[in-house]
Short mmCIF file of C-alpha atoms in Angstrom, two decimals:
data_model
loop_
_atom_site.label_atom_id
_atom_site.label_comp_id
_atom_site.label_asym_id
_atom_site.label_seq_id
_atom_site.Cartn_x
_atom_site.Cartn_y
_atom_site.Cartn_z
CA MET A 23 72.60 -31.96 28.01
CA PRO A 24 72.31 -34.81 25.48
CA ARG A 25 72.14 -34.09 21.75
CA LEU A 26 68.50 -33.80 20.56
CA LYS A 27 67.31 -34.65 17.04
CA ALA A 28 66.00 -31.65 15.11
CA PRO A 29 62.26 -31.92 15.81
CA GLN A 30 62.90 -32.50 19.57
CA ARG A 31 65.24 -29.62 19.69
CA ARG A 32 62.68 -27.43 18.00
CA ASP A 33 59.97 -28.46 20.53
CA GLN A 34 62.35 -27.82 23.45
CA LEU A 35 63.24 -24.39 22.14
CA ILE A 36 59.51 -23.55 21.77
CA ALA A 37 58.98 -24.78 25.30
CA VAL A 38 61.81 -22.81 26.82
CA ALA A 39 60.87 -19.65 24.84
CA THR A 40 57.25 -20.00 26.03
CA ARG A 41 58.48 -20.15 29.72
CA LEU A 42 60.78 -17.07 29.27
CA PHE A 43 58.26 -14.97 27.34
CA ALA A 44 55.56 -15.80 29.88
CA ARG A 45 57.89 -14.76 32.77
CA HIS A 46 59.71 -11.73 31.34
CA GLY A 47 57.66 -10.57 28.34
CA PHE A 48 58.52 -10.89 24.71
CA ARG A 49 60.45 -7.60 24.57
CA ALA A 50 62.70 -8.31 27.44
CA THR A 51 63.56 -11.88 26.29
CA THR A 52 66.60 -12.24 24.10
CA THR A 53 67.53 -15.19 21.81
CA ALA A 54 70.72 -15.41 23.90
CA SER A 55 68.72 -15.96 27.04
CA ILE A 56 66.55 -18.60 25.33
CA ALA A 57 69.63 -20.35 23.99
CA HIS A 58 71.29 -20.21 27.39
CA ALA A 59 68.16 -21.71 29.17
CA ALA A 60 67.84 -24.36 26.55
CA GLY A 61 71.57 -25.31 27.03
CA VAL A 62 72.59 -24.61 23.51
CA THR A 63 74.59 -21.88 21.74
CA GLU A 64 72.90 -19.08 19.82
CA PRO A 65 74.02 -20.34 16.42
CA ILE A 66 72.15 -23.60 17.21
CA LEU A 67 68.99 -21.79 18.11
CA TYR A 68 69.39 -19.94 14.74
CA ARG A 69 69.53 -23.16 12.84
CA HIS A 70 65.83 -23.76 13.94
CA PHE A 71 64.48 -20.20 14.21
CA ARG A 72 65.49 -17.01 12.39
CA GLY A 73 64.76 -15.12 15.69
CA LYS A 74 62.38 -14.58 18.49
CA HIS A 75 59.66 -13.43 16.16
CA GLU A 76 59.70 -16.90 14.45
CA LEU A 77 59.69 -18.55 17.90
CA PHE A 78 56.66 -16.54 18.73
CA VAL A 79 54.87 -17.56 15.51
CA ALA A 80 55.74 -21.23 16.44
CA ILE A 81 54.26 -20.86 19.89
CA VAL A 82 50.98 -19.33 18.61
CA ARG A 83 50.59 -22.05 15.92
CA SER A 84 51.32 -24.75 18.45
CA VAL A 85 48.61 -23.36 20.77
CA SER A 86 46.22 -23.14 17.84
CA ASP A 87 46.88 -26.67 16.76
CA ARG A 88 46.69 -28.15 20.35
CA THR A 89 43.37 -26.20 21.02
CA MET A 90 41.71 -27.17 17.79
CA ARG A 91 42.78 -30.95 18.18
CA HIS A 92 41.61 -30.88 21.83
CA TRP A 93 38.26 -29.35 21.05
CA GLN A 94 37.60 -31.71 18.18
CA GLU A 95 38.41 -34.80 20.22
CA MET A 96 36.36 -33.43 23.21
CA THR A 97 33.28 -32.84 21.09
CA ALA A 98 33.32 -35.69 18.53
CA ALA A 99 30.95 -37.90 20.50
CA LEU A 100 28.60 -35.20 21.61
CA PRO A 101 24.99 -35.12 20.16
CA ASP A 102 24.74 -31.39 18.96
CA ALA A 103 26.19 -27.99 18.82
CA ALA A 104 24.74 -26.82 22.13
CA HIS A 105 26.36 -29.63 24.04
CA GLN A 106 29.64 -29.19 22.19
CA ILE A 107 29.80 -25.44 22.88
CA ARG A 108 28.76 -25.88 26.55
CA ALA A 109 31.41 -28.76 26.93
CA ILE A 110 34.10 -26.54 25.50
CA GLY A 111 33.17 -23.65 27.70
CA GLN A 112 32.79 -25.78 30.88
CA GLU A 113 36.31 -27.33 30.24
CA PHE A 114 37.94 -23.92 29.31
CA PRO A 115 39.14 -23.12 32.79
CA ALA A 116 41.16 -26.42 32.87
CA HIS A 117 42.45 -25.80 29.35
CA VAL A 118 43.65 -22.31 30.32
CA ALA A 119 45.25 -23.59 33.50
CA LYS A 120 47.16 -26.27 31.51
CA LEU A 121 48.37 -23.71 28.91
CA SER A 122 48.82 -20.84 31.38
CA ASP A 123 52.30 -19.94 30.07
CA GLU A 124 51.21 -20.05 26.48
CA TYR A 125 48.10 -17.81 27.24
CA HIS A 126 50.39 -15.24 29.12
CA VAL A 127 52.52 -15.09 25.96
CA LEU A 128 49.60 -14.76 23.61
CA HIS A 129 47.74 -12.17 25.63
CA GLY A 130 50.76 -10.24 26.54
CA ALA A 131 51.63 -9.91 22.76
CA LEU A 132 48.00 -9.15 21.98
CA ALA A 133 47.94 -6.31 24.54
CA LEU A 134 51.33 -4.81 23.74
CA SER A 135 52.84 -5.81 20.53
CA HIS A 136 53.04 -3.37 17.62
CA ASP A 137 54.97 -5.90 15.42
CA ARG A 138 53.09 -6.83 12.21
CA LYS A 139 54.29 -10.40 12.10
CA VAL A 140 53.07 -10.98 15.63
CA GLN A 141 49.81 -9.40 14.95
CA ALA A 142 49.44 -11.31 11.85
CA VAL A 143 49.95 -14.75 13.41
CA LEU A 144 47.44 -13.71 16.27
CA ARG A 145 44.89 -12.70 13.75
CA GLU A 146 45.35 -16.01 12.04
CA HIS A 147 44.84 -17.87 15.41
CA TYR A 148 41.52 -15.87 16.20
CA LEU A 149 40.15 -16.30 12.69
CA ARG A 150 40.74 -20.06 12.94
CA ILE A 151 38.78 -20.18 16.30
CA GLU A 152 36.11 -17.83 14.72
CA SER A 153 35.63 -20.22 11.88
CA PHE A 154 35.52 -23.23 14.15
CA PHE A 155 32.68 -21.75 16.41
CA ALA A 156 30.83 -20.22 13.50
CA SER A 157 30.57 -23.59 11.81
CA LEU A 158 29.28 -25.14 15.07
CA VAL A 159 26.74 -22.35 15.41
CA ALA A 160 25.60 -22.67 11.75
CA LEU A 161 25.21 -26.50 12.17
CA GLY A 162 23.09 -25.82 15.30
CA GLN A 163 20.87 -23.52 13.29
CA GLN A 164 20.57 -26.09 10.54
CA GLY A 165 19.61 -28.63 13.11
CA GLY A 166 17.00 -26.31 14.51
CA ILE A 167 18.36 -26.10 18.00
CA PHE A 168 19.81 -22.45 17.59
CA ARG A 169 17.76 -19.45 16.60
CA ARG A 170 18.39 -18.25 13.01
CA ASP A 171 18.47 -14.47 13.67
CA VAL A 172 21.84 -14.65 15.26
CA SER A 173 24.96 -14.40 12.89
CA PRO A 174 27.24 -17.41 13.45
CA LYS A 175 30.15 -14.87 13.22
CA ALA A 176 28.79 -12.73 16.12
CA ALA A 177 28.05 -15.84 18.19
CA ALA A 178 31.60 -17.08 17.55
CA TRP A 179 33.07 -13.67 18.70
CA GLN A 180 30.95 -13.67 21.80
CA LEU A 181 32.57 -16.96 22.71
CA ILE A 182 36.11 -15.76 21.81
CA MET A 183 35.70 -12.47 23.71
CA ALA A 184 34.44 -14.28 26.77
CA GLY A 185 37.39 -16.64 26.61
CA ILE A 186 40.01 -13.91 26.32
CA GLY A 187 38.41 -11.98 29.09
CA TYR A 188 38.18 -15.01 31.37
CA ALA A 189 41.86 -16.01 30.81
CA MET A 190 42.99 -12.41 31.38
CA VAL A 191 41.31 -11.96 34.83
CA HIS A 192 41.49 -15.49 35.97
CA LEU A 193 45.08 -16.27 35.26
CA ASN A 194 46.43 -13.04 36.49
CA LEU A 195 44.06 -11.87 39.26
CA SER A 196 42.48 -15.20 40.30
CA LEU A 197 39.05 -13.59 39.78
CA VAL A 198 36.03 -15.35 38.33
CA GLU A 199 35.70 -18.70 40.06
CA THR A 200 34.62 -21.74 38.04
CA ALA A 201 30.97 -21.51 39.05
CA ILE A 202 30.80 -17.95 37.63
CA SER A 203 32.45 -18.97 34.32
CA ARG A 204 29.94 -21.95 34.06
CA GLU A 205 27.05 -19.59 34.52
CA ALA A 206 28.50 -17.25 31.80
CA ILE A 207 28.80 -20.17 29.23
CA ASP A 208 25.29 -21.42 30.17
CA ALA A 209 24.01 -17.84 29.49
CA ILE A 210 25.68 -17.73 26.14
CA VAL A 211 24.31 -21.12 25.01
CA ARG A 212 20.84 -20.19 26.43
CA GLY A 213 20.88 -16.92 24.31
CA LEU A 214 21.55 -19.08 21.19
CA ARG A 215 18.75 -21.62 21.71
CA ALA A 216 15.88 -21.45 19.40
CA MET B 28 57.81 24.54 29.47
CA PRO B 29 55.83 26.84 31.75
CA ARG B 30 55.72 25.97 35.42
CA LEU B 31 52.49 24.01 36.34
CA LYS B 32 50.64 23.99 39.63
CA ALA B 33 50.63 20.68 41.56
CA PRO B 34 47.39 19.04 40.39
CA GLN B 35 48.13 20.06 36.77
CA ARG B 36 51.61 18.67 36.95
CA ARG B 37 50.30 15.43 38.40
CA ASP B 38 47.72 15.05 35.63
CA GLN B 39 50.35 15.85 33.05
CA LEU B 40 52.65 13.25 34.46
CA ILE B 41 49.85 10.68 34.40
CA ALA B 42 49.13 11.49 30.73
CA VAL B 43 52.77 11.25 29.68
CA ALA B 44 53.18 7.92 31.57
CA THR B 45 50.13 6.53 29.99
CA ARG B 46 51.48 7.41 26.52
CA LEU B 47 54.84 5.86 27.25
CA PHE B 48 53.54 2.70 29.04
CA ALA B 49 51.17 2.15 26.10
CA ARG B 50 53.95 2.59 23.52
CA HIS B 51 56.87 0.76 25.20
CA GLY B 52 55.21 -1.38 27.90
CA PHE B 53 55.48 -0.89 31.77
CA ARG B 54 58.73 -2.67 32.22
CA ALA B 55 60.65 -0.88 29.47
CA THR B 56 59.50 2.61 30.59
CA THR B 57 61.72 4.28 33.19
CA THR B 58 60.83 7.27 35.52
CA ALA B 59 63.82 9.04 33.77
CA SER B 60 62.05 8.73 30.44
CA ILE B 61 58.71 9.87 31.84
CA ALA B 62 60.31 12.82 33.48
CA HIS B 63 62.17 13.60 30.18
CA ALA B 64 59.08 13.41 28.11
CA ALA B 65 57.12 15.62 30.55
CA GLY B 66 59.92 18.26 30.43
CA VAL B 67 60.83 17.97 34.13
CA THR B 68 63.67 16.45 36.19
CA GLU B 69 63.30 13.16 37.91
CA PRO B 70 63.27 14.85 41.33
CA ILE B 71 60.24 16.78 40.31
CA LEU B 72 58.43 13.55 39.26
CA TYR B 73 59.30 12.01 42.54
CA ARG B 74 57.56 15.00 44.31
CA HIS B 75 54.30 13.66 42.89
CA PHE B 76 54.86 9.95 42.55
CA ARG B 77 57.12 7.57 44.49
CA GLY B 78 57.78 5.65 41.22
CA LYS B 79 56.28 4.15 38.31
CA HIS B 80 54.11 1.74 40.21
CA GLU B 81 52.43 4.74 41.81
CA LEU B 82 51.96 6.29 38.40
CA PHE B 83 50.40 3.00 37.20
CA VAL B 84 48.02 3.02 40.26
CA ALA B 85 47.03 6.59 39.46
CA ILE B 86 46.34 5.72 35.74
CA VAL B 87 44.09 2.83 36.76
CA ARG B 88 42.19 4.77 39.32
CA SER B 89 41.72 7.57 36.71
CA VAL B 90 40.31 5.12 34.11
CA SER B 91 38.03 3.75 36.84
CA ASP B 92 36.77 7.12 37.93
CA ARG B 93 36.25 8.29 34.41
CA THR B 94 34.45 5.04 33.25
CA MET B 95 32.10 5.07 36.26
CA ARG B 96 31.25 8.85 35.90
CA HIS B 97 30.70 8.39 32.22
CA TRP B 98 28.37 5.28 32.51
CA GLN B 99 26.47 6.96 35.38
CA GLU B 100 25.79 10.15 33.25
CA MET B 101 25.07 8.04 30.13
CA THR B 102 22.39 5.92 31.97
CA ALA B 103 20.89 8.37 34.33
CA ALA B 104 17.96 9.20 32.05
CA LEU B 105 17.27 5.67 30.65
CA PRO B 106 14.11 3.79 31.90
CA ASP B 107 15.57 0.55 33.04
CA ALA B 108 18.52 -1.82 33.45
CA ALA B 109 18.06 -3.52 30.17
CA HIS B 110 18.20 -0.10 28.29
CA GLN B 111 21.22 0.89 30.60
CA ILE B 112 23.26 -2.13 29.95
CA ARG B 113 22.54 -2.10 26.25
CA ALA B 114 23.45 1.57 25.94
CA ILE B 115 26.87 1.00 27.89
CA GLY B 116 27.62 -1.98 25.54
CA GLN B 117 26.66 -0.11 22.30
CA GLU B 118 28.83 2.87 23.26
CA PHE B 119 31.72 0.69 24.50
CA PRO B 120 33.61 0.70 21.16
CA ALA B 121 33.62 4.51 21.18
CA HIS B 122 34.72 4.52 24.92
CA VAL B 123 37.60 2.07 24.19
CA ALA B 124 38.74 4.03 21.20
CA LYS B 125 38.80 7.25 23.19
CA LEU B 126 40.86 5.62 26.09
CA SER B 127 42.89 3.38 23.82
CA ASP B 128 46.22 4.22 25.45
CA GLU B 129 44.75 3.66 28.83
CA TYR B 130 43.44 0.27 27.86
CA HIS B 131 46.74 -0.79 26.36
CA VAL B 132 48.30 0.01 29.71
CA LEU B 133 45.71 -1.80 31.80
CA HIS B 134 45.64 -4.88 29.55
CA GLY B 135 49.36 -4.98 29.05
CA ALA B 136 49.86 -5.03 32.84
CA LEU B 137 46.92 -7.44 33.31
CA ALA B 138 48.45 -9.91 30.85
CA LEU B 139 52.08 -9.76 32.14
CA SER B 140 52.56 -8.15 35.51
CA HIS B 141 53.62 -10.23 38.41
CA ASP B 142 53.73 -7.20 40.70
CA ARG B 143 51.35 -7.40 43.62
CA LYS B 144 50.62 -3.62 43.87
CA VAL B 145 49.80 -3.65 40.16
CA GLN B 146 47.59 -6.70 40.46
CA ALA B 147 45.84 -5.13 43.60
CA VAL B 148 44.74 -1.95 41.82
CA LEU B 149 43.62 -3.95 38.85
CA ARG B 150 41.46 -6.22 41.09
CA GLU B 151 40.15 -3.00 42.60
CA HIS B 152 39.13 -1.72 39.32
CA TYR B 153 37.39 -4.84 38.18
CA LEU B 154 35.57 -5.37 41.44
CA ARG B 155 34.27 -1.80 41.18
CA ILE B 156 32.86 -2.65 37.73
CA GLU B 157 31.55 -5.94 38.89
CA SER B 158 29.60 -4.15 41.70
CA PHE B 159 28.26 -1.56 39.28
CA PHE B 160 26.87 -4.19 36.84
CA ALA B 161 25.69 -6.45 39.52
CA SER B 162 23.65 -3.72 41.05
CA LEU B 163 22.07 -2.89 37.65
CA VAL B 164 21.23 -6.65 37.11
CA ALA B 165 19.77 -6.92 40.60
CA LEU B 166 17.63 -3.75 39.95
CA GLY B 167 16.49 -5.30 36.71
CA GLN B 168 15.41 -8.54 38.55
CA GLN B 169 13.57 -6.50 41.13
CA GLY B 170 11.81 -4.61 38.43
CA GLY B 171 10.88 -7.92 36.77
CA ILE B 172 12.56 -7.29 33.51
CA PHE B 173 15.42 -9.67 34.14
CA ARG B 174 15.10 -13.49 35.02
CA ARG B 175 15.88 -14.30 38.60
CA ASP B 176 17.82 -17.46 38.17
CA VAL B 177 20.85 -15.54 36.99
CA SER B 178 23.32 -14.42 39.63
CA PRO B 179 23.95 -10.67 39.33
CA LYS B 180 27.67 -11.38 39.80
CA ALA B 181 27.85 -13.86 37.00
CA ALA B 182 25.94 -11.47 34.67
CA ALA B 183 28.46 -8.76 35.68
CA TRP B 184 31.39 -10.84 34.86
CA GLN B 185 29.81 -11.91 31.54
CA LEU B 186 29.75 -8.13 30.64
CA ILE B 187 33.35 -7.50 31.95
CA MET B 188 34.85 -10.52 30.16
CA ALA B 189 33.19 -9.55 26.97
CA GLY B 190 34.46 -5.96 27.37
CA ILE B 191 38.08 -7.13 27.96
CA GLY B 192 38.00 -9.61 25.06
CA TYR B 193 36.49 -6.89 22.73
CA ALA B 194 39.14 -4.37 23.71
CA MET B 195 41.94 -6.82 23.26
CA VAL B 196 41.12 -8.04 19.79
CA HIS B 197 39.63 -4.74 18.50
CA LEU B 198 42.39 -2.32 19.67
CA ASN B 199 45.31 -4.53 18.67
CA LEU B 200 44.18 -6.53 15.71
CA SER B 201 41.16 -4.47 14.35
CA LEU B 202 38.97 -7.59 14.64
CA VAL B 203 35.33 -7.42 15.69
CA GLU B 204 33.55 -4.64 13.69
CA THR B 205 30.94 -2.55 15.47
CA ALA B 206 28.04 -4.53 14.09
CA ILE B 207 29.43 -7.76 15.65
CA SER B 208 30.05 -6.13 19.08
CA ARG B 209 26.38 -4.71 18.91
CA GLU B 210 25.03 -8.30 18.24
CA ALA B 211 27.08 -9.61 21.14
CA ILE B 212 25.68 -7.13 23.62
CA ASP B 213 22.24 -7.58 22.38
CA ALA B 214 22.68 -11.46 22.94
CA ILE B 215 23.92 -10.83 26.55
CA VAL B 216 20.83 -8.62 27.37
CA ARG B 217 18.49 -11.06 25.57
CA GLY B 218 19.91 -13.82 27.76
CA LEU B 219 19.11 -11.80 30.89
CA ARG B 220 15.50 -10.96 29.94
CA ALA B 221 12.75 -12.46 32.06
#
């Protein structure tokens, strides 16, 4: 395996850890197995990450950054918050499919981890998404397209809970075909309409 | 530990397995550790369950049965489907809190298990809940209180996805206070109204 520069090595270790955590779970995966699968020694892994908790934190932050960037690019040209929320919801099945290993890792840890660092970075991730959707909803209220008796925070959580639920049952049980998830997001947007 | 009759022993083993799966995850828990925590030998455990997959199946079916019975009792005296769905949603945080170990086990397996028997019993569980809510929504449509352009199946999944999402973030990160979950269920019911 050719020698990689530090940022590339870091990205490669994140990608390998994501795959192994998704396949075997966070607990069952060791830094030794991550280093082995990445074709490096454990001391090299430890030059980049203090351990698998730090790798997990890096995975969650990377999912957060990619999701936020993706949604901002996707919605930049759309006329209002209703179109933006619907577009994000309609495209969510494709987003989840593309990041399926990442979502397995996030949701596996969310369901089972009792580790405080793991929980802290997950909380940070969801609060970031809460704030993104709450701002969209507040903008829609200011623009007069959304009713004002809904709290932006509750609307944001309605979207987040639906997203987590969708990813959980779709990725793992192949339930909820796209037509059903589209109806669900339409219903949420309809419920917000002024 | 006194000798238990077969049904009590079975229930005790299910309860012990639920606690251990919730705490350590399905994979990390062995039949030996379940037998030990229940104060019996492994051969005695094997008289009741062929292994931990069968214990998992029994846990999911027990959650399914208890949830269905609870919701049927809770809603029997309510006047219509809108009141019934709202009542189930408003009480859901208490239901999840009471069955928190059970939900950890279900959602941990849902997020991470690649085992086909585990996935089959989870699918059976969600399809049972889908059919329960879809019938309620169809009744509400026939009674004229719910709009008819919503498919009962999509409405059922909107409720299930919200429930899974709520349990995931609330049980594990203490996010989504009760006021927010109440607003979310109100919004779903409002979106169904004719």
